[in-house]
Short mmCIF file of C-alpha atoms in Angstrom, two decimals:
data_model
loop_
_atom_site.label_atom_id
_atom_site.label_comp_id
_atom_site.label_asym_id
_atom_site.label_seq_id
_atom_site.Cartn_x
_atom_site.Cartn_y
_atom_site.Cartn_z
CA UNK Q 16 126.80 124.42 -35.55
CA UNK Q 17 127.74 127.98 -36.50
CA UNK Q 18 125.33 130.72 -35.48
CA UNK Q 19 125.04 132.08 -39.01
CA UNK Q 20 123.85 128.66 -40.25
CA UNK Q 21 121.25 128.39 -37.48
CA UNK Q 22 119.70 131.79 -38.24
CA UNK Q 23 119.73 131.31 -42.01
CA UNK Q 24 116.39 132.31 -43.54
CA UNK Q 25 115.36 134.19 -40.39
CA UNK Q 26 114.35 137.86 -40.62
CA UNK Q 27 116.03 139.69 -37.77
CA UNK Q 28 117.87 142.69 -36.41
CA UNK Q 29 121.08 141.87 -34.61
CA UNK Q 30 122.66 143.84 -31.78
CA UNK Q 31 126.19 142.88 -30.85
CA UNK Q 32 129.61 144.29 -30.12
CA UNK Q 33 131.19 141.04 -31.24
CA UNK Q 34 132.89 141.07 -34.63
CA UNK Q 35 133.01 137.34 -35.28
CA UNK Q 36 129.40 136.29 -34.81
CA UNK Q 37 129.42 134.27 -38.03
CA UNK Q 38 132.02 131.90 -36.59
CA UNK Q 39 130.32 131.58 -33.20
CA UNK Q 40 129.73 127.91 -32.31
CA UNK Q 41 126.34 126.91 -30.86
CA UNK Q 42 125.69 123.55 -29.19
CA UNK Q 43 121.96 123.78 -28.47
CA UNK Q 44 118.79 125.89 -28.44
CA UNK Q 45 116.70 126.37 -25.29
CA UNK Q 46 113.53 128.25 -24.40
CA UNK Q 47 113.57 127.28 -20.71
CA UNK Q 48 116.16 129.37 -18.86
CA UNK Q 49 116.82 126.48 -16.47
CA UNK Q 50 118.40 124.58 -19.37
CA UNK Q 51 120.58 127.47 -20.48
CA UNK Q 52 124.38 127.15 -20.44
CA UNK Q 53 127.42 128.18 -22.47
CA UNK Q 54 127.11 127.95 -26.25
CA UNK Q 55 123.29 127.84 -26.21
CA UNK Q 56 120.76 130.17 -27.78
CA UNK Q 57 117.97 131.25 -25.42
CA UNK Q 58 114.70 131.98 -27.21
CA UNK Q 59 112.38 134.17 -25.15
CA UNK Q 60 108.82 133.07 -25.94
CA UNK Q 61 105.59 134.20 -24.35
CA UNK Q 62 103.45 131.47 -22.81
CA UNK Q 63 99.97 131.59 -21.29
CA UNK Q 64 101.28 132.67 -17.89
CA UNK Q 65 105.05 133.09 -18.30
CA UNK Q 66 107.06 135.46 -20.52
CA UNK Q 67 110.53 134.20 -21.40
CA UNK Q 68 111.83 137.77 -21.69
CA UNK Q 69 111.69 137.94 -17.89
CA UNK Q 70 114.25 135.13 -17.65
CA UNK Q 71 116.99 136.50 -19.88
CA UNK Q 72 119.08 137.46 -16.84
CA UNK Q 73 118.73 133.95 -15.46
CA UNK Q 74 119.86 132.44 -18.76
CA UNK Q 75 122.81 134.85 -18.84
CA UNK Q 76 123.90 133.78 -15.36
CA UNK Q 77 124.02 130.18 -16.58
CA UNK Q 78 126.41 131.11 -19.39
CA UNK Q 79 124.12 131.85 -22.32
CA UNK Q 80 125.24 134.76 -24.52
CA UNK Q 81 122.88 134.62 -27.51
CA UNK Q 82 119.26 135.71 -27.09
CA UNK Q 83 116.36 135.64 -29.56
CA UNK Q 84 113.67 138.13 -28.53
CA UNK Q 85 110.66 139.95 -29.96
CA UNK Q 86 110.81 142.90 -27.56
CA UNK Q 87 113.30 145.73 -27.12
CA UNK Q 88 115.01 144.29 -24.07
CA UNK Q 89 118.43 145.28 -22.80
CA UNK Q 90 121.21 142.68 -22.75
CA UNK Q 91 124.77 142.64 -21.47
CA UNK Q 92 127.53 144.03 -23.69
CA UNK Q 93 129.17 140.64 -24.15
CA UNK Q 94 125.96 139.16 -25.54
CA UNK Q 95 124.13 138.99 -28.85
CA UNK Q 96 120.52 140.10 -29.18
CA UNK Q 97 118.66 138.81 -32.21
CA UNK Q 98 115.35 140.65 -32.47
CA UNK Q 99 112.59 139.03 -34.54
CA UNK Q 100 108.95 139.71 -35.23
CA UNK Q 101 107.76 136.63 -33.38
CA UNK Q 102 109.91 134.46 -31.13
CA UNK Q 103 107.80 131.32 -31.56
CA UNK Q 104 108.15 131.51 -35.34
CA UNK Q 105 111.85 132.09 -34.92
CA UNK Q 106 112.15 129.06 -32.63
CA UNK Q 107 110.56 126.95 -35.35
CA UNK Q 108 112.93 128.21 -38.06
CA UNK Q 109 116.17 127.94 -36.08
CA UNK Q 110 115.20 124.54 -34.67
CA UNK Q 111 114.64 123.22 -38.19
CA UNK Q 112 118.03 124.61 -39.25
CA UNK Q 113 119.80 123.27 -36.17
CA UNK Q 114 118.58 119.73 -36.80
CA UNK Q 115 119.24 119.90 -40.55
CA UNK Q 116 115.62 120.33 -41.71
CA UNK Q 117 114.86 116.62 -41.17
CA UNK Q 118 111.28 116.78 -42.50
CA UNK Q 119 112.71 117.30 -45.99
CA UNK Q 120 114.32 113.84 -45.81
CA UNK Q 121 111.41 111.80 -44.44
CA UNK Q 122 107.73 111.53 -45.37
CA UNK Q 123 105.53 113.48 -42.96
CA UNK Q 124 101.77 113.00 -42.72
CA UNK Q 125 99.84 115.51 -40.60
CA UNK Q 126 96.31 114.91 -39.31
CA UNK Q 127 94.10 117.72 -38.06
CA UNK Q 128 90.47 118.01 -36.99
CA UNK Q 129 88.44 117.81 -33.79
CA UNK Q 130 88.07 114.04 -33.66
CA UNK Q 131 89.96 111.11 -35.13
CA UNK Q 132 93.54 112.40 -35.07
CA UNK Q 133 94.91 109.82 -32.63
CA UNK Q 134 93.14 106.90 -34.26
CA UNK Q 135 94.15 107.86 -37.79
CA UNK Q 136 97.82 108.43 -36.98
CA UNK Q 137 98.02 105.09 -35.18
CA UNK Q 138 96.17 103.33 -38.00
CA UNK Q 139 98.63 104.87 -40.46
CA UNK Q 140 101.55 103.58 -38.41
CA UNK Q 141 100.08 100.08 -38.28
CA UNK Q 142 99.19 99.89 -41.96
CA UNK Q 143 102.33 101.47 -43.39
CA UNK Q 144 104.63 99.50 -41.08
CA UNK Q 145 102.89 96.24 -42.01
CA UNK Q 146 103.30 97.25 -45.66
CA UNK Q 147 107.05 97.64 -45.31
CA UNK Q 148 107.37 101.37 -44.60
CA UNK Q 149 108.94 101.98 -41.18
CA UNK Q 150 106.57 104.52 -39.62
CA UNK Q 151 106.57 106.52 -36.39
CA UNK Q 152 103.88 108.52 -34.59
CA UNK Q 153 103.86 111.85 -32.75
CA UNK Q 154 100.67 112.73 -30.89
CA UNK Q 155 98.41 112.55 -27.87
CA UNK Q 156 99.57 109.09 -26.84
CA UNK Q 157 103.24 110.04 -27.17
CA UNK Q 158 106.10 109.36 -29.59
CA UNK Q 159 106.39 105.83 -30.98
CA UNK Q 160 108.90 104.39 -33.46
CA UNK Q 161 110.91 101.19 -33.58
CA UNK Q 162 111.28 100.26 -29.88
CA UNK Q 163 111.09 103.87 -28.67
CA UNK Q 164 108.15 105.05 -26.57
CA UNK Q 165 108.24 108.57 -25.14
CA UNK Q 166 105.65 110.86 -23.57
CA UNK Q 167 104.62 114.21 -25.02
CA UNK Q 168 103.34 117.17 -23.00
CA UNK Q 169 101.18 118.48 -25.83
CA UNK Q 170 99.39 116.75 -28.70
CA UNK Q 171 101.70 118.71 -31.01
CA UNK Q 172 104.97 119.36 -29.12
CA UNK Q 173 106.91 122.63 -29.28
CA UNK Q 174 108.82 123.16 -32.54
CA UNK Q 175 112.24 122.37 -31.02
CA UNK Q 176 111.03 118.99 -29.70
CA UNK Q 177 109.28 118.25 -32.99
CA UNK Q 178 112.36 118.90 -35.10
CA UNK Q 179 114.56 116.95 -32.68
CA UNK Q 180 112.15 113.99 -32.67
CA UNK Q 181 111.89 113.86 -36.45
CA UNK Q 182 115.70 113.99 -36.69
CA UNK Q 183 115.95 111.09 -34.21
CA UNK Q 184 113.40 109.13 -36.24
CA UNK Q 185 115.33 109.82 -39.43
CA UNK Q 186 118.59 108.67 -37.84
CA UNK Q 187 116.85 105.50 -36.61
CA UNK Q 188 115.80 104.49 -40.11
CA UNK Q 189 112.17 105.63 -39.98
CA UNK Q 190 110.70 106.25 -43.45
CA UNK Q 191 107.53 108.10 -42.48
CA UNK Q 192 106.07 109.91 -39.49
CA UNK Q 193 102.33 110.35 -38.89
CA UNK Q 194 101.66 113.22 -36.50
CA UNK Q 195 98.65 114.85 -34.93
CA UNK Q 196 98.51 118.54 -35.77
CA UNK Q 197 96.45 120.39 -33.19
CA UNK Q 198 94.90 123.82 -33.66
CA UNK Q 199 97.16 125.08 -30.86
CA UNK Q 200 100.20 123.68 -32.63
CA UNK Q 201 99.22 125.57 -35.78
CA UNK Q 202 98.24 128.74 -33.90
CA UNK Q 203 101.53 128.76 -31.96
CA UNK Q 204 103.69 128.20 -35.07
CA UNK Q 205 105.05 124.87 -33.85
CA UNK Q 206 104.81 123.24 -37.28
CA UNK Q 207 105.73 126.22 -39.47
CA UNK Q 208 108.97 124.64 -40.72
CA UNK Q 209 107.84 121.06 -41.14
CA UNK Q 210 107.46 119.95 -44.74
CA UNK Q 211 104.27 117.87 -44.80
CA UNK Q 212 103.88 115.47 -47.70
CA UNK Q 213 100.23 114.82 -46.82
CA UNK Q 214 97.72 116.69 -44.68
CA UNK Q 215 94.44 115.09 -43.54
CA UNK Q 216 91.29 116.92 -42.41
CA UNK Q 217 88.84 114.81 -40.40
CA UNK Q 218 86.01 116.99 -39.07
CA UNK Q 219 85.33 120.08 -37.02
CA UNK Q 220 83.06 120.84 -34.07
CA UNK Q 221 83.24 123.54 -31.36
CA UNK Q 222 86.07 122.65 -29.00
CA UNK Q 223 89.13 124.33 -27.46
CA UNK Q 224 87.31 127.66 -27.47
CA UNK Q 225 87.95 129.86 -24.47
CA UNK Q 226 90.22 132.51 -22.92
CA UNK Q 227 93.35 130.33 -23.03
CA UNK Q 228 92.66 128.71 -26.39
CA UNK Q 229 90.72 130.05 -29.40
CA UNK Q 230 88.52 133.15 -28.95
CA UNK Q 231 85.94 131.97 -31.53
CA UNK Q 232 84.99 128.94 -33.59
CA UNK Q 233 86.03 130.88 -36.70
CA UNK Q 234 89.53 131.30 -35.30
CA UNK Q 235 89.64 127.60 -34.41
CA UNK Q 236 88.60 126.69 -37.97
CA UNK Q 237 91.09 129.10 -39.51
CA UNK Q 238 93.95 127.59 -37.51
CA UNK Q 239 92.97 124.08 -38.60
CA UNK Q 240 93.00 125.21 -42.23
CA UNK Q 241 96.62 126.39 -41.96
CA UNK Q 242 97.90 122.82 -42.30
CA UNK Q 243 96.87 122.90 -45.95
CA UNK Q 244 99.23 125.79 -46.58
CA UNK Q 245 102.11 123.64 -45.33
CA UNK Q 246 101.55 120.34 -47.17
CA UNK Q 247 101.98 119.10 -50.72
CA UNK Q 248 98.75 117.08 -50.86
CA UNK Q 249 95.56 117.35 -48.81
CA UNK Q 250 92.99 114.66 -48.00
CA UNK Q 251 89.61 116.01 -46.84
CA UNK Q 252 86.41 114.47 -45.42
CA UNK Q 253 83.81 116.24 -47.56
CA UNK Q 254 80.90 115.00 -45.44
CA UNK Q 255 81.94 117.50 -42.78
CA UNK Q 256 80.13 120.85 -42.84
CA UNK Q 257 83.39 122.82 -42.82
CA UNK Q 258 85.17 120.79 -45.50
CA UNK Q 259 84.76 123.32 -48.26
CA UNK Q 260 86.18 126.10 -46.10
CA UNK Q 261 89.29 123.93 -45.77
CA UNK Q 262 89.36 123.19 -49.51
CA UNK Q 263 88.77 126.81 -50.54
CA UNK Q 264 91.64 128.02 -48.36
CA UNK Q 265 94.07 125.22 -49.23
CA UNK Q 266 97.28 125.89 -51.15
CA UNK Q 267 97.81 122.29 -52.23
CA UNK Q 268 96.03 119.76 -54.41
CA UNK Q 269 93.16 117.96 -52.66
CA UNK Q 270 91.58 114.50 -52.76
CA UNK Q 271 88.38 113.70 -50.87
CA UNK Q 272 86.63 110.89 -49.03
CA UNK Q 273 83.08 110.42 -47.75
CA UNK Q 274 80.22 108.14 -46.87
CA UNK Q 275 77.29 110.33 -47.94
CA UNK Q 276 78.46 112.93 -50.50
CA UNK Q 277 80.24 112.40 -53.81
CA UNK Q 278 84.01 112.11 -53.40
CA UNK Q 279 87.13 110.48 -54.79
CA UNK Q 280 86.89 107.67 -52.21
CA UNK Q 281 83.44 106.65 -50.99
CA UNK Q 282 82.17 103.97 -48.58
CA UNK Q 283 78.87 102.09 -48.92
CA UNK Q 284 77.13 98.84 -47.95
CA UNK Q 285 78.00 99.27 -44.27
CA UNK Q 286 77.47 96.32 -41.94
CA UNK Q 287 78.06 96.09 -38.17
CA UNK Q 288 80.06 93.13 -36.88
CA UNK Q 289 80.52 91.81 -33.36
CA UNK Q 290 82.12 89.05 -31.30
CA UNK Q 291 83.25 88.65 -27.69
CA UNK Q 292 86.40 90.72 -28.24
CA UNK Q 293 85.49 93.35 -30.81
CA UNK Q 294 82.76 95.62 -32.06
CA UNK Q 295 83.55 96.20 -35.70
CA UNK Q 296 82.24 97.16 -39.11
CA UNK Q 297 82.56 96.03 -42.71
CA UNK Q 298 82.01 98.15 -45.81
CA UNK Q 299 82.69 98.44 -49.53
CA UNK Q 300 84.56 101.37 -51.00
CA UNK Q 301 85.05 102.72 -54.49
CA UNK Q 302 87.98 104.90 -55.55
CA UNK Q 303 87.26 107.05 -58.59
CA UNK Q 304 86.53 104.66 -61.47
CA UNK Q 305 87.90 101.52 -59.79
CA UNK Q 306 85.69 98.54 -58.94
CA UNK Q 307 84.37 98.02 -55.40
CA UNK Q 308 86.69 96.77 -52.67
CA UNK Q 309 85.53 95.13 -49.44
CA UNK Q 310 87.13 96.25 -46.17
CA UNK Q 311 86.67 95.47 -42.49
CA UNK Q 312 87.89 97.09 -39.28
CA UNK Q 313 87.74 96.06 -35.63
CA UNK Q 314 86.37 99.37 -34.38
CA UNK Q 315 82.66 100.29 -34.45
CA UNK Q 316 80.56 102.92 -36.09
CA UNK Q 317 80.50 105.48 -38.84
CA UNK Q 318 83.32 107.54 -37.35
CA UNK Q 319 85.55 104.46 -37.58
CA UNK Q 320 84.77 104.21 -41.29
CA UNK Q 321 85.83 107.83 -41.78
CA UNK Q 322 89.11 107.06 -39.99
CA UNK Q 323 89.65 104.02 -42.21
CA UNK Q 324 88.87 106.01 -45.38
CA UNK Q 325 91.51 108.58 -44.43
CA UNK Q 326 94.07 105.79 -44.12
CA UNK Q 327 93.00 104.19 -47.39
CA UNK Q 328 93.39 107.60 -49.07
CA UNK Q 329 96.93 107.88 -47.74
CA UNK Q 330 97.78 104.40 -49.00
CA UNK Q 331 96.34 105.24 -52.42
CA UNK Q 332 98.46 108.37 -52.61
CA UNK Q 333 101.61 106.51 -51.54
CA UNK Q 334 100.99 103.51 -53.81
CA UNK Q 335 100.77 100.94 -50.99
CA UNK Q 336 99.81 97.40 -51.98
CA UNK Q 337 96.04 97.01 -51.53
CA UNK Q 338 95.99 93.51 -50.07
CA UNK Q 339 98.66 94.26 -47.46
CA UNK Q 340 96.85 97.48 -46.59
CA UNK Q 341 93.48 95.75 -46.13
CA UNK Q 342 94.96 92.99 -43.96
CA UNK Q 343 96.75 95.48 -41.70
CA UNK Q 344 93.72 97.76 -41.47
CA UNK Q 345 91.47 94.87 -40.42
CA UNK Q 346 93.59 94.36 -37.28
CA UNK Q 347 94.46 97.97 -36.41
CA UNK Q 348 93.55 99.10 -32.87
CA UNK Q 349 94.28 102.12 -30.73
CA UNK Q 350 94.79 101.95 -26.97
CA UNK Q 351 91.81 103.41 -25.09
CA UNK Q 352 89.75 104.36 -28.15
CA UNK Q 353 86.42 102.48 -28.27
CA UNK Q 354 88.38 99.53 -26.91
CA UNK Q 355 86.49 96.42 -25.87
CA UNK Q 356 87.84 94.76 -22.71
CA UNK Q 357 86.49 91.19 -22.44
CA UNK Q 358 86.26 91.15 -18.63
CA UNK Q 359 82.64 89.99 -18.29
CA UNK Q 360 81.29 87.05 -20.32
CA UNK Q 361 77.71 88.35 -20.29
CA UNK Q 362 78.17 92.10 -20.90
CA UNK Q 363 80.29 94.27 -23.20
CA UNK Q 364 82.73 96.68 -21.51
CA UNK Q 365 84.13 99.52 -23.63
CA UNK Q 366 86.82 102.04 -22.65
CA UNK Q 367 87.09 105.33 -24.55
CA UNK Q 368 88.73 108.74 -24.26
CA UNK Q 369 85.54 110.76 -24.96
CA UNK Q 370 85.60 113.74 -22.60
CA UNK Q 371 83.17 116.24 -24.11
CA UNK Q 372 79.50 116.13 -25.01
CA UNK Q 373 79.89 115.64 -28.75
CA UNK Q 374 82.44 112.84 -28.44
CA UNK Q 375 80.33 111.06 -25.83
CA UNK Q 376 77.22 111.38 -27.98
CA UNK Q 377 79.03 109.97 -31.02
CA UNK Q 378 80.31 106.96 -29.08
CA UNK Q 379 76.98 106.27 -27.36
CA UNK Q 380 74.99 106.48 -30.59
CA UNK Q 381 77.46 104.12 -32.23
CA UNK Q 382 77.27 101.58 -29.42
CA UNK Q 383 73.47 101.77 -29.28
CA UNK Q 384 73.42 100.53 -32.87
CA UNK Q 385 74.55 97.17 -31.47
CA UNK Q 386 71.28 97.07 -29.48
CA UNK Q 387 72.42 96.42 -25.89
CA UNK Q 388 69.80 95.46 -23.32
CA UNK Q 389 70.78 98.49 -21.23
CA UNK Q 390 73.41 101.18 -21.74
CA UNK Q 391 75.46 101.96 -18.63
CA UNK Q 392 77.83 104.92 -18.77
CA UNK Q 393 80.56 106.07 -16.42
CA UNK Q 394 82.33 109.43 -16.61
CA UNK Q 395 83.32 112.58 -14.76
CA UNK Q 396 84.66 115.95 -15.83
CA UNK Q 397 87.73 118.09 -15.35
CA UNK Q 398 87.99 120.53 -12.47
CA UNK Q 399 88.81 124.21 -12.53
CA UNK Q 400 87.60 124.97 -16.06
CA UNK Q 401 85.26 123.95 -18.90
CA UNK Q 402 82.20 124.03 -16.62
CA UNK Q 403 79.89 123.97 -19.67
CA UNK Q 404 81.39 120.58 -20.56
CA UNK Q 405 79.76 119.08 -17.44
CA UNK Q 406 76.28 119.99 -18.62
CA UNK Q 407 76.98 118.76 -22.15
CA UNK Q 408 78.20 115.40 -20.85
CA UNK Q 409 75.29 115.06 -18.45
CA UNK Q 410 72.68 116.05 -21.03
CA UNK Q 411 73.94 113.46 -23.51
CA UNK Q 412 74.10 110.58 -21.03
CA UNK Q 413 70.75 111.50 -19.43
CA UNK Q 414 69.15 111.23 -22.86
CA UNK Q 415 70.87 108.09 -24.17
CA UNK Q 416 71.70 105.92 -21.14
CA UNK Q 417 69.72 103.75 -18.76
CA UNK Q 418 72.21 104.07 -15.90
CA UNK Q 419 75.07 106.50 -15.29
CA UNK Q 420 77.80 106.28 -12.68
CA UNK Q 421 79.16 109.81 -12.19
CA UNK Q 422 82.68 109.90 -10.82
CA UNK Q 423 86.02 111.70 -10.71
CA UNK Q 424 88.05 112.79 -13.76
CA UNK Q 425 90.98 115.14 -13.15
CA UNK Q 426 89.28 117.28 -10.48
CA UNK Q 427 92.56 119.14 -9.79
CA UNK Q 428 91.93 121.62 -6.94
CA UNK Q 429 88.13 121.45 -7.14
CA UNK Q 430 86.03 119.28 -4.86
CA UNK Q 431 85.16 116.18 -6.95
CA UNK Q 432 81.68 116.01 -5.44
CA UNK Q 433 80.95 119.56 -6.60
CA UNK Q 434 81.77 118.47 -10.16
CA UNK Q 435 79.66 115.32 -9.80
CA UNK Q 436 76.71 117.36 -8.49
CA UNK Q 437 77.03 119.79 -11.42
CA UNK Q 438 76.78 116.87 -13.86
CA UNK Q 439 73.89 115.34 -11.89
CA UNK Q 440 71.71 118.40 -12.56
CA UNK Q 441 71.19 117.11 -16.10
CA UNK Q 442 69.33 114.06 -14.77
CA UNK Q 443 66.59 115.89 -12.85
CA UNK Q 444 63.93 115.13 -15.45
CA UNK Q 445 65.53 112.00 -16.88
CA UNK Q 446 64.55 108.34 -16.51
CA UNK Q 447 68.26 107.47 -16.40
CA UNK Q 448 69.27 106.16 -12.96
CA UNK Q 449 72.43 107.67 -11.49
CA UNK Q 450 75.04 106.73 -8.90
CA UNK Q 451 77.51 109.24 -7.46
CA UNK Q 452 80.86 107.70 -6.49
CA UNK Q 453 83.95 109.85 -6.02
CA UNK Q 454 86.54 107.06 -6.11
CA UNK Q 455 86.90 106.18 -9.78
CA UNK Q 456 88.09 102.62 -9.17
CA UNK Q 457 85.06 101.94 -6.97
CA UNK Q 458 82.83 103.61 -9.53
CA UNK Q 459 84.10 101.20 -12.20
CA UNK Q 460 83.45 98.26 -9.90
CA UNK Q 461 79.90 99.55 -9.32
CA UNK Q 462 79.23 99.86 -13.05
CA UNK Q 463 80.42 96.31 -13.70
CA UNK Q 464 78.66 94.85 -10.65
CA UNK Q 465 75.22 96.11 -11.70
CA UNK Q 466 75.57 94.93 -15.31
CA UNK Q 467 73.26 92.17 -16.47
CA UNK Q 468 73.25 89.81 -19.43
CA UNK Q 469 73.24 91.80 -22.70
CA UNK Q 470 74.17 95.15 -21.11
CA UNK Q 471 76.89 97.43 -22.44
CA UNK Q 472 79.12 99.53 -20.16
CA UNK Q 473 80.89 102.58 -21.60
CA UNK Q 474 83.70 103.98 -19.41
CA UNK Q 475 84.92 107.31 -20.76
CA UNK Q 476 87.22 110.23 -20.08
CA UNK Q 477 90.60 108.64 -19.41
CA UNK Q 478 91.17 106.13 -22.19
CA UNK Q 479 94.92 105.75 -22.70
CA UNK Q 480 95.89 108.26 -19.98
CA UNK Q 481 97.84 106.93 -17.02
CA UNK Q 482 97.09 109.63 -14.46
CA UNK Q 483 94.55 111.64 -12.53
CA UNK Q 484 95.17 115.33 -11.80
CA UNK Q 485 94.35 115.82 -8.11
CA UNK Q 486 95.27 118.94 -6.13
CA UNK Q 487 97.70 120.06 -8.79
CA UNK Q 488 99.55 116.74 -8.98
CA UNK Q 489 99.53 113.95 -11.55
CA UNK Q 490 98.72 110.76 -9.64
CA UNK Q 491 99.26 107.44 -11.39
CA UNK Q 492 96.00 105.89 -12.53
CA UNK Q 493 95.46 103.11 -15.08
CA UNK Q 494 91.90 102.95 -16.42
CA UNK Q 495 92.27 99.63 -18.20
CA UNK Q 496 94.02 98.13 -15.19
CA UNK Q 497 91.15 99.18 -12.92
CA UNK Q 498 88.58 97.73 -15.33
CA UNK Q 499 90.44 94.42 -15.39
CA UNK Q 500 90.65 94.35 -11.57
CA UNK Q 501 86.97 95.24 -11.23
CA UNK Q 502 86.06 92.50 -13.69
CA UNK Q 503 88.04 89.95 -11.69
CA UNK Q 504 86.33 91.09 -8.50
CA UNK Q 505 82.84 90.81 -9.99
CA UNK Q 506 83.51 87.41 -11.53
CA UNK Q 507 84.88 86.11 -8.23
CA UNK Q 508 81.81 87.35 -6.35
CA UNK Q 509 79.49 85.71 -8.88
CA UNK Q 510 81.55 82.53 -9.23
CA UNK Q 511 82.05 83.08 -12.96
CA UNK Q 512 85.11 82.13 -15.03
CA UNK Q 513 86.04 83.60 -18.39
#
């Protein structure tokens, strides 16, 4: 593609001794100097610890001659310097141009909020695909469409990867993409040049606040609200305390959903359901002046109803057939999210991704509604940062559980036992019994081995993830696989068959 087409719509100052820059052919865009070569544009962006401007010389040595910068840096005479106000914003714009602005040719649904993004995007994929609309997903669990499964480094990938992925989906016949839109993705301008048809707001609670993320809750909230300046239609959970901040700052039309407050789409008559393989819920919903509709989902609790309402709202807006939508929604599941693993015939084992105090409290309160004989929890906490999270997790479990097995969860370079002991402080005045076991696989076995008839075991922190971060390395670890192995071990010891 010609350079002048790639930088179309970009505000810039150009420095070059070349006379024919408009006819210059570009084969790719890079922001990692190690990928630089001839006929590439190198975009110097500032990361948390690395500044791309310091690698311009390295990119030049590899053959790159076009540089996008936001500082007054010197370049070689045979090169082109394109100075912009913000390199990340520029990367978004030129990436969209390079890949032909693919979001304009495909439906894009963005989901933002503290909780529910992964579940909602995956529910949307299930429901829309079952209704005849080929749908892909971009988010925490990776990229999924057709037979393609690919990992993502961030919940919302960098703008270049986003535009490339959407173009690949478009070329593969995908009609719609549902993507998680993180506050970091919005803050770092990764989605600036994506045309969202629908934006969804789930809820907001203090999270991702710290030196390397958002300085305040207000900044976090503001960044979340930016999605509704980028979409054509917004769908908002008005039961959330921050919903009207989102609505008041939106630049699109808005529809709403709720359980408790008045809204366009409202759930009522909620009933818990349960069998050996699922914990679920049934409910009725009304949409504006329409008559009541009965719906059921195979995921438990009020938060699952909110997720389902968001999906129903999307289907209403897109004109999806109701009966096909309801059938698909009743079977929709998400890997590692309040997932029941039927490994013990006498106790319920649930795996979830909850890794902070609020998420753990929400899941525990939901599961306690099913009235287990005892609640057994298992979790750890990340090493090296978020120390306050350890106390929050411990305080919640000490209050709501009968037994807790405290174990390892991404300790990185910190001693796992130090993390475990930090969490254990929350139990000093609690009636909850605790076990401290560093090896997570053995900890899972312990939790299952002590379970009795009617107990419920909640194993949290890893969910869908397939790794542990230990001493700076990602070590393969499969939570569900370990639960299945532990269940087999316990059943064998007790002479029980499923």
